Amino acid sequence: MTVAPDKPDPNGIDQMLDELAALPVPDPSGDLVARVLADAEAHLPAPGGRVAVASWWQQIVRGIGGWGAVSGLVAATATGFVIGLGAVGDTGVDAFWTLGYDDAYYDTDLGLDAFGWALEEG
């Protein structure tokens, strides 16, 4: 059974790396080079073609950071909107909440807005 030393030998690592660097590196075969070049030519655009221009919407999405960033902005906007609507009940603006209903449909004493439940601890 071999016991590893507590600390690695820095000279042994340097010697191993020097031996590895001294090994000859084989050149790629001519067949491999020909296949790589043929594959590269197959991916080139046709001669005389135009550069495809992205639409303004794609440029905006790319500028923001992609669809992941757009979805994060949508989630943050929706959350802010819901929190903002919950805070309107404490400002006394009842016309916004009633939406045309009279007091029989809307009771201001319930306190069931977003922050009302947290304030009524008992």
Tab-separated table of N, CA and C in Angstrom:
chain	number	residue	atom	x	y	z
A	1	MET	N	0.836	-1.168	0.000
A	1	MET	CA	0.000	0.000	0.000
A	1	MET	C	0.887	1.239	0.000
A	2	THR	N	0.547	2.178	-0.855
A	2	THR	CA	1.336	3.394	-0.987
A	2	THR	C	0.701	4.501	-0.156
A	3	VAL	N	1.548	5.217	0.574
A	3	VAL	CA	1.075	6.332	1.391
A	3	VAL	C	1.487	7.612	0.690
A	4	ALA	N	0.527	8.481	0.447
A	4	ALA	CA	0.806	9.753	-0.223
A	4	ALA	C	1.461	10.705	0.761
A	5	PRO	N	2.391	11.508	0.296
A	5	PRO	CA	3.018	12.488	1.190
A	5	PRO	C	2.014	13.583	1.561
A	6	ASP	N	2.332	14.262	2.656
A	6	ASP	CA	1.430	15.333	3.105
A	6	ASP	C	1.398	16.490	2.119
A	7	LYS	N	2.547	16.818	1.567
A	7	LYS	CA	2.617	17.923	0.616
A	7	LYS	C	3.175	17.399	-0.707
A	8	PRO	N	2.616	17.851	-1.828
A	8	PRO	CA	3.164	17.405	-3.111
A	8	PRO	C	4.539	18.012	-3.345
A	9	ASP	N	5.344	17.278	-4.079
A	9	ASP	CA	6.700	17.731	-4.389
A	9	ASP	C	6.638	18.667	-5.593
A	10	PRO	N	6.911	19.980	-5.421
A	10	PRO	CA	6.809	20.905	-6.555
A	10	PRO	C	7.844	20.606	-7.643
A	11	ASN	N	8.995	20.059	-7.270
A	11	ASN	CA	10.009	19.747	-8.282
A	11	ASN	C	9.558	18.559	-9.139
A	12	GLY	N	8.848	17.605	-8.553
A	12	GLY	CA	8.361	16.458	-9.306
A	12	GLY	C	7.317	16.867	-10.338
A	13	ILE	N	6.470	17.825	-9.971
A	13	ILE	CA	5.452	18.305	-10.908
A	13	ILE	C	6.110	19.058	-12.051
A	14	ASP	N	7.098	19.901	-11.740
A	14	ASP	CA	7.807	20.631	-12.796
A	14	ASP	C	8.540	19.679	-13.734
A	15	GLN	N	9.156	18.651	-13.179
A	15	GLN	CA	9.857	17.670	-14.006
A	15	GLN	C	8.874	16.937	-14.922
A	16	MET	N	7.702	16.567	-14.375
A	16	MET	CA	6.716	15.869	-15.188
A	16	MET	C	6.209	16.767	-16.325
A	17	LEU	N	5.968	18.038	-16.050
A	17	LEU	CA	5.508	18.959	-17.089
A	17	LEU	C	6.586	19.207	-18.143
A	18	ASP	N	7.838	19.271	-17.730
A	18	ASP	CA	8.933	19.439	-18.694
A	18	ASP	C	9.042	18.231	-19.621
A	19	GLU	N	8.898	17.021	-19.051
A	19	GLU	CA	8.931	15.816	-19.883
A	19	GLU	C	7.753	15.782	-20.860
A	20	LEU	N	6.600	16.209	-20.416
A	20	LEU	CA	5.425	16.241	-21.280
A	20	LEU	C	5.595	17.254	-22.400
A	21	ALA	N	6.198	18.398	-22.112
A	21	ALA	CA	6.412	19.413	-23.138
A	21	ALA	C	7.458	18.980	-24.150
A	22	ALA	N	8.380	18.093	-23.747
A	22	ALA	CA	9.441	17.660	-24.670
A	22	ALA	C	8.965	16.585	-25.638
A	23	LEU	N	7.812	15.960	-25.406
A	23	LEU	CA	7.316	14.927	-26.314
A	23	LEU	C	6.969	15.539	-27.672
A	24	PRO	N	7.239	14.818	-28.736
A	24	PRO	CA	6.900	15.354	-30.058
A	24	PRO	C	5.384	15.357	-30.283
A	25	VAL	N	4.914	16.410	-30.944
A	25	VAL	CA	3.489	16.540	-31.248
A	25	VAL	C	3.291	16.122	-32.696
A	26	PRO	N	2.440	15.146	-32.952
A	26	PRO	CA	2.250	14.711	-34.343
A	26	PRO	C	1.451	15.751	-35.128
A	27	ASP	N	1.817	15.905	-36.403
A	27	ASP	CA	1.076	16.804	-37.285
A	27	ASP	C	-0.221	16.125	-37.717
A	28	PRO	N	-1.279	16.924	-37.977
A	28	PRO	CA	-2.521	16.302	-38.446
A	28	PRO	C	-2.322	15.716	-39.833
A	29	SER	N	-3.042	14.656	-40.117
A	29	SER	CA	-2.896	14.013	-41.423
A	29	SER	C	-3.514	14.898	-42.503
A	30	GLY	N	-3.079	14.656	-43.730
A	30	GLY	CA	-3.602	15.419	-44.853
A	30	GLY	C	-5.089	15.181	-45.063
A	31	ASP	N	-5.541	13.960	-44.767
A	31	ASP	CA	-6.961	13.636	-44.909
A	31	ASP	C	-7.806	14.454	-43.928
A	32	LEU	N	-7.326	14.605	-42.685
A	32	LEU	CA	-8.054	15.383	-41.690
A	32	LEU	C	-8.130	16.847	-42.098
A	33	VAL	N	-7.032	17.394	-42.580
A	33	VAL	CA	-7.017	18.793	-43.006
A	33	VAL	C	-7.977	19.000	-44.177
A	34	ALA	N	-8.008	18.071	-45.123
A	34	ALA	CA	-8.908	18.195	-46.273
A	34	ALA	C	-10.364	18.138	-45.835
A	35	ARG	N	-10.705	17.260	-44.900
A	35	ARG	CA	-12.093	17.170	-44.409
A	35	ARG	C	-12.506	18.430	-43.660
A	36	VAL	N	-11.594	18.992	-42.856
A	36	VAL	CA	-11.915	20.208	-42.102
A	36	VAL	C	-12.146	21.371	-43.062
A	37	LEU	N	-11.297	21.509	-44.083
A	37	LEU	CA	-11.453	22.593	-45.052
A	37	LEU	C	-12.730	22.430	-45.876
A	38	ALA	N	-13.069	21.188	-46.249
A	38	ALA	CA	-14.296	20.956	-47.008
A	38	ALA	C	-15.528	21.291	-46.152
A	39	ASP	N	-15.479	20.967	-44.875
A	39	ASP	CA	-16.585	21.293	-43.986
A	39	ASP	C	-16.703	22.802	-43.795
A	40	ALA	N	-15.577	23.490	-43.704
A	40	ALA	CA	-15.599	24.949	-43.563
A	40	ALA	C	-16.182	25.608	-44.806
A	41	GLU	N	-15.833	25.123	-45.986
A	41	GLU	CA	-16.368	25.694	-47.224
A	41	GLU	C	-17.861	25.430	-47.350
A	42	ALA	N	-18.338	24.325	-46.812
A	42	ALA	CA	-19.766	24.025	-46.879
A	42	ALA	C	-20.582	24.990	-46.023
A	43	HIS	N	-19.974	25.567	-45.001
A	43	HIS	CA	-20.689	26.489	-44.120
A	43	HIS	C	-20.570	27.942	-44.553
A	44	LEU	N	-19.830	28.230	-45.594
A	44	LEU	CA	-19.703	29.601	-46.080
A	44	LEU	C	-20.992	30.010	-46.799
A	45	PRO	N	-21.349	31.306	-46.739
A	45	PRO	CA	-22.533	31.751	-47.477
A	45	PRO	C	-22.262	31.759	-48.980
A	46	ALA	N	-23.342	31.764	-49.733
A	46	ALA	CA	-23.208	31.785	-51.193
A	46	ALA	C	-22.571	33.102	-51.628
A	47	PRO	N	-21.784	33.078	-52.702
A	47	PRO	CA	-21.164	34.318	-53.162
A	47	PRO	C	-22.230	35.316	-53.609
A	48	GLY	N	-22.010	36.582	-53.305
A	48	GLY	CA	-22.931	37.631	-53.700
A	48	GLY	C	-24.142	37.746	-52.797
A	49	GLY	N	-24.180	37.026	-51.708
A	49	GLY	CA	-25.327	37.077	-50.802
A	49	GLY	C	-25.285	38.326	-49.933
A	50	ARG	N	-26.423	38.630	-49.317
A	50	ARG	CA	-26.504	39.778	-48.426
A	50	ARG	C	-26.465	39.313	-46.968
A	51	VAL	N	-26.071	40.208	-46.109
A	51	VAL	CA	-26.059	39.922	-44.680
A	51	VAL	C	-27.494	40.048	-44.176
A	52	ALA	N	-27.951	39.051	-43.469
A	52	ALA	CA	-29.307	39.084	-42.930
A	52	ALA	C	-29.358	40.080	-41.784
A	53	VAL	N	-30.297	41.016	-41.868
A	53	VAL	CA	-30.455	42.041	-40.841
A	53	VAL	C	-31.574	41.615	-39.898
A	54	ALA	N	-31.284	41.658	-38.628
A	54	ALA	CA	-32.292	41.291	-37.632
A	54	ALA	C	-33.332	42.399	-37.531
A	55	SER	N	-34.573	42.019	-37.236
A	55	SER	CA	-35.628	43.015	-37.082
A	55	SER	C	-35.374	43.854	-35.838
A	56	TRP	N	-36.068	44.967	-35.716
A	56	TRP	CA	-35.844	45.859	-34.580
A	56	TRP	C	-36.239	45.172	-33.278
A	57	TRP	N	-37.251	44.302	-33.323
A	57	TRP	CA	-37.676	43.585	-32.122
A	57	TRP	C	-36.587	42.618	-31.654
A	58	GLN	N	-35.975	41.911	-32.598
A	58	GLN	CA	-34.896	40.998	-32.238
A	58	GLN	C	-33.692	41.765	-31.712
A	59	GLN	N	-33.438	42.942	-32.249
A	59	GLN	CA	-32.328	43.753	-31.762
A	59	GLN	C	-32.582	44.237	-30.338
A	60	ILE	N	-33.838	44.593	-30.032
A	60	ILE	CA	-34.172	45.024	-28.668
A	60	ILE	C	-33.999	43.868	-27.692
A	61	VAL	N	-34.525	42.684	-28.063
A	61	VAL	CA	-34.414	41.518	-27.181
A	61	VAL	C	-32.947	41.161	-26.962
A	62	ARG	N	-32.158	41.193	-28.022
A	62	ARG	CA	-30.731	40.895	-27.902
A	62	ARG	C	-30.030	41.956	-27.050
A	63	GLY	N	-30.436	43.226	-27.178
A	63	GLY	CA	-29.824	44.308	-26.397
A	63	GLY	C	-30.148	44.219	-24.925
A	64	ILE	N	-31.350	43.744	-24.592
A	64	ILE	CA	-31.725	43.588	-23.185
A	64	ILE	C	-30.958	42.440	-22.545
A	65	GLY	N	-30.693	41.409	-23.309
A	65	GLY	CA	-29.959	40.276	-22.762
A	65	GLY	C	-30.575	38.941	-23.112
A	66	GLY	N	-31.511	38.916	-24.049
A	66	GLY	CA	-32.114	37.663	-24.472
A	66	GLY	C	-33.471	37.456	-23.829
A	67	TRP	N	-34.089	36.319	-24.163
A	67	TRP	CA	-35.426	36.032	-23.686
A	67	TRP	C	-35.464	35.779	-22.189
A	68	GLY	N	-34.378	35.307	-21.613
A	68	GLY	CA	-34.347	35.130	-20.161
A	68	GLY	C	-34.473	36.460	-19.435
A	69	ALA	N	-33.773	37.480	-19.934
A	69	ALA	CA	-33.862	38.805	-19.323
A	69	ALA	C	-35.239	39.412	-19.544
A	70	VAL	N	-35.828	39.202	-20.709
A	70	VAL	CA	-37.169	39.717	-20.975
A	70	VAL	C	-38.178	39.080	-20.031
A	71	SER	N	-38.072	37.771	-19.805
A	71	SER	CA	-39.009	37.113	-18.888
A	71	SER	C	-38.816	37.621	-17.465
A	72	GLY	N	-37.600	37.931	-17.063
A	72	GLY	CA	-37.361	38.502	-15.740
A	72	GLY	C	-37.980	39.883	-15.599
A	73	LEU	N	-37.885	40.697	-16.659
A	73	LEU	CA	-38.508	42.013	-16.624
A	73	LEU	C	-40.025	41.919	-16.567
A	74	VAL	N	-40.597	40.971	-17.281
A	74	VAL	CA	-42.058	40.785	-17.242
A	74	VAL	C	-42.490	40.353	-15.850
A	75	ALA	N	-41.763	39.441	-15.237
A	75	ALA	CA	-42.113	38.977	-13.891
A	75	ALA	C	-41.994	40.115	-12.875
A	76	ALA	N	-40.947	40.907	-12.983
A	76	ALA	CA	-40.772	42.022	-12.055
A	76	ALA	C	-41.860	43.082	-12.253
A	77	THR	N	-42.237	43.328	-13.501
A	77	THR	CA	-43.293	44.296	-13.780
A	77	THR	C	-44.625	43.825	-13.227
A	78	ALA	N	-44.952	42.553	-13.437
A	78	ALA	CA	-46.214	42.021	-12.927
A	78	ALA	C	-46.243	42.054	-11.396
A	79	THR	N	-45.130	41.715	-10.756
A	79	THR	CA	-45.059	41.747	-9.301
A	79	THR	C	-45.223	43.166	-8.783
A	80	GLY	N	-44.555	44.122	-9.403
A	80	GLY	CA	-44.692	45.518	-8.997
A	80	GLY	C	-46.103	46.032	-9.189
A	81	PHE	N	-46.740	45.601	-10.264
A	81	PHE	CA	-48.120	46.028	-10.526
A	81	PHE	C	-49.061	45.484	-9.453
A	82	VAL	N	-48.913	44.222	-9.085
A	82	VAL	CA	-49.775	43.625	-8.070
A	82	VAL	C	-49.532	44.265	-6.709
A	83	ILE	N	-48.283	44.499	-6.359
A	83	ILE	CA	-47.986	45.159	-5.086
A	83	ILE	C	-48.530	46.578	-5.087
A	84	GLY	N	-48.410	47.258	-6.206
A	84	GLY	CA	-48.945	48.617	-6.313
A	84	GLY	C	-50.453	48.652	-6.186
A	85	LEU	N	-51.138	47.681	-6.767
A	85	LEU	CA	-52.591	47.638	-6.622
A	85	LEU	C	-52.994	47.357	-5.186
A	86	GLY	N	-52.229	46.549	-4.489
A	86	GLY	CA	-52.539	46.269	-3.092
A	86	GLY	C	-52.350	47.474	-2.208
A	87	ALA	N	-51.429	48.348	-2.553
A	87	ALA	CA	-51.173	49.532	-1.741
A	87	ALA	C	-52.186	50.635	-1.993
A	88	VAL	N	-52.935	50.592	-3.095
A	88	VAL	CA	-53.903	51.639	-3.408
A	88	VAL	C	-55.033	51.654	-2.388
A	89	GLY	N	-55.377	50.509	-1.810
A	89	GLY	CA	-56.464	50.450	-0.843
A	89	GLY	C	-56.197	51.283	0.396
A	90	ASP	N	-54.961	51.477	0.775
A	90	ASP	CA	-54.628	52.265	1.955
A	90	ASP	C	-54.567	53.753	1.676
A	91	THR	N	-54.651	54.174	0.435
A	91	THR	CA	-54.571	55.597	0.106
A	91	THR	C	-55.920	56.275	0.151
A	92	GLY	N	-57.012	55.529	0.213
A	92	GLY	CA	-58.330	56.126	0.254
A	92	GLY	C	-58.949	56.326	-1.113
A	93	VAL	N	-58.341	55.817	-2.142
A	93	VAL	CA	-58.894	55.935	-3.486
A	93	VAL	C	-59.829	54.753	-3.695
A	94	ASP	N	-61.094	54.929	-3.325
A	94	ASP	CA	-62.045	53.824	-3.406
A	94	ASP	C	-62.671	53.697	-4.781
A	95	ALA	N	-62.669	54.743	-5.571
A	95	ALA	CA	-63.309	54.681	-6.886
A	95	ALA	C	-62.596	53.688	-7.789
A	96	PHE	N	-61.323	53.534	-7.618
A	96	PHE	CA	-60.571	52.585	-8.435
A	96	PHE	C	-60.973	51.151	-8.122
A	97	TRP	N	-61.214	50.865	-6.833
A	97	TRP	CA	-61.522	49.493	-6.430
A	97	TRP	C	-62.964	49.105	-6.719
A	98	THR	N	-63.874	50.066	-6.662
A	98	THR	CA	-65.273	49.714	-6.835
A	98	THR	C	-65.623	49.429	-8.279
A	99	LEU	N	-64.988	50.068	-9.212
A	99	LEU	CA	-65.193	49.855	-10.636
A	99	LEU	C	-66.673	49.942	-11.023
A	100	GLY	N	-67.360	50.932	-10.461
A	100	GLY	CA	-68.747	51.161	-10.819
A	100	GLY	C	-69.742	50.511	-9.893
A	101	TYR	N	-69.327	49.676	-8.957
A	101	TYR	CA	-70.255	49.069	-8.013
A	101	TYR	C	-70.524	50.037	-6.867
A	102	ASP	N	-71.682	49.913	-6.266
A	102	ASP	CA	-71.975	50.775	-5.128
A	102	ASP	C	-71.455	50.130	-3.844
A	103	ASP	N	-71.752	50.752	-2.712
A	103	ASP	CA	-71.201	50.282	-1.439
A	103	ASP	C	-71.734	48.928	-1.009
A	104	ALA	N	-72.837	48.480	-1.594
A	104	ALA	CA	-73.364	47.169	-1.230
A	104	ALA	C	-72.426	46.051	-1.695
A	105	TYR	N	-71.687	46.280	-2.771
A	105	TYR	CA	-70.769	45.268	-3.286
A	105	TYR	C	-69.351	45.424	-2.752
A	106	TYR	N	-69.072	46.598	-2.183
A	106	TYR	CA	-67.704	46.843	-1.751
A	106	TYR	C	-67.725	47.375	-0.335
A	107	ASP	N	-67.198	46.639	0.598
A	107	ASP	CA	-67.162	47.050	1.983
A	107	ASP	C	-65.747	47.439	2.335
A	108	THR	N	-65.538	48.703	2.677
A	108	THR	CA	-64.183	49.181	2.971
A	108	THR	C	-63.695	48.722	4.331
A	109	ASP	N	-64.585	48.208	5.170
A	109	ASP	CA	-64.167	47.784	6.500
A	109	ASP	C	-63.542	46.393	6.527
A	110	LEU	N	-63.605	45.669	5.418
A	110	LEU	CA	-63.058	44.317	5.417
A	110	LEU	C	-61.538	44.311	5.517
A	111	GLY	N	-60.878	45.229	4.855
A	111	GLY	CA	-59.418	45.268	4.893
A	111	GLY	C	-58.776	44.070	4.236
A	112	LEU	N	-59.317	43.604	3.122
A	112	LEU	CA	-58.794	42.413	2.462
A	112	LEU	C	-57.874	42.757	1.304
A	113	ASP	N	-57.189	43.883	1.383
A	113	ASP	CA	-56.223	44.201	0.327
A	113	ASP	C	-54.918	43.464	0.625
A	114	ALA	N	-53.901	43.699	-0.145
A	114	ALA	CA	-52.661	42.935	-0.029
A	114	ALA	C	-51.974	43.136	1.310
A	115	PHE	N	-52.087	44.334	1.890
A	115	PHE	CA	-51.394	44.601	3.142
A	115	PHE	C	-52.323	44.532	4.349
A	116	GLY	N	-53.621	44.437	4.124
A	116	GLY	CA	-54.571	44.431	5.229
A	116	GLY	C	-54.451	43.207	6.104
A	117	TRP	N	-54.196	42.057	5.525
A	117	TRP	CA	-54.083	40.846	6.317
A	117	TRP	C	-52.872	40.888	7.234
A	118	ALA	N	-51.796	41.483	6.768
A	118	ALA	CA	-50.592	41.536	7.579
A	118	ALA	C	-50.745	42.540	8.721
A	119	LEU	N	-51.586	43.557	8.546
A	119	LEU	CA	-51.741	44.571	9.582
A	119	LEU	C	-52.704	44.148	10.683
A	120	GLU	N	-53.610	43.213	10.385
A	120	GLU	CA	-54.593	42.806	11.372
A	120	GLU	C	-54.121	41.536	12.085
A	121	GLU	N	-53.209	41.724	13.007
A	121	GLU	CA	-52.647	40.590	13.744
A	121	GLU	C	-53.522	40.180	14.917
A	122	GLY	N	-54.518	40.981	15.280
A	122	GLY	CA	-55.425	40.571	16.347
A	122	GLY	C	-55.241	41.335	17.548
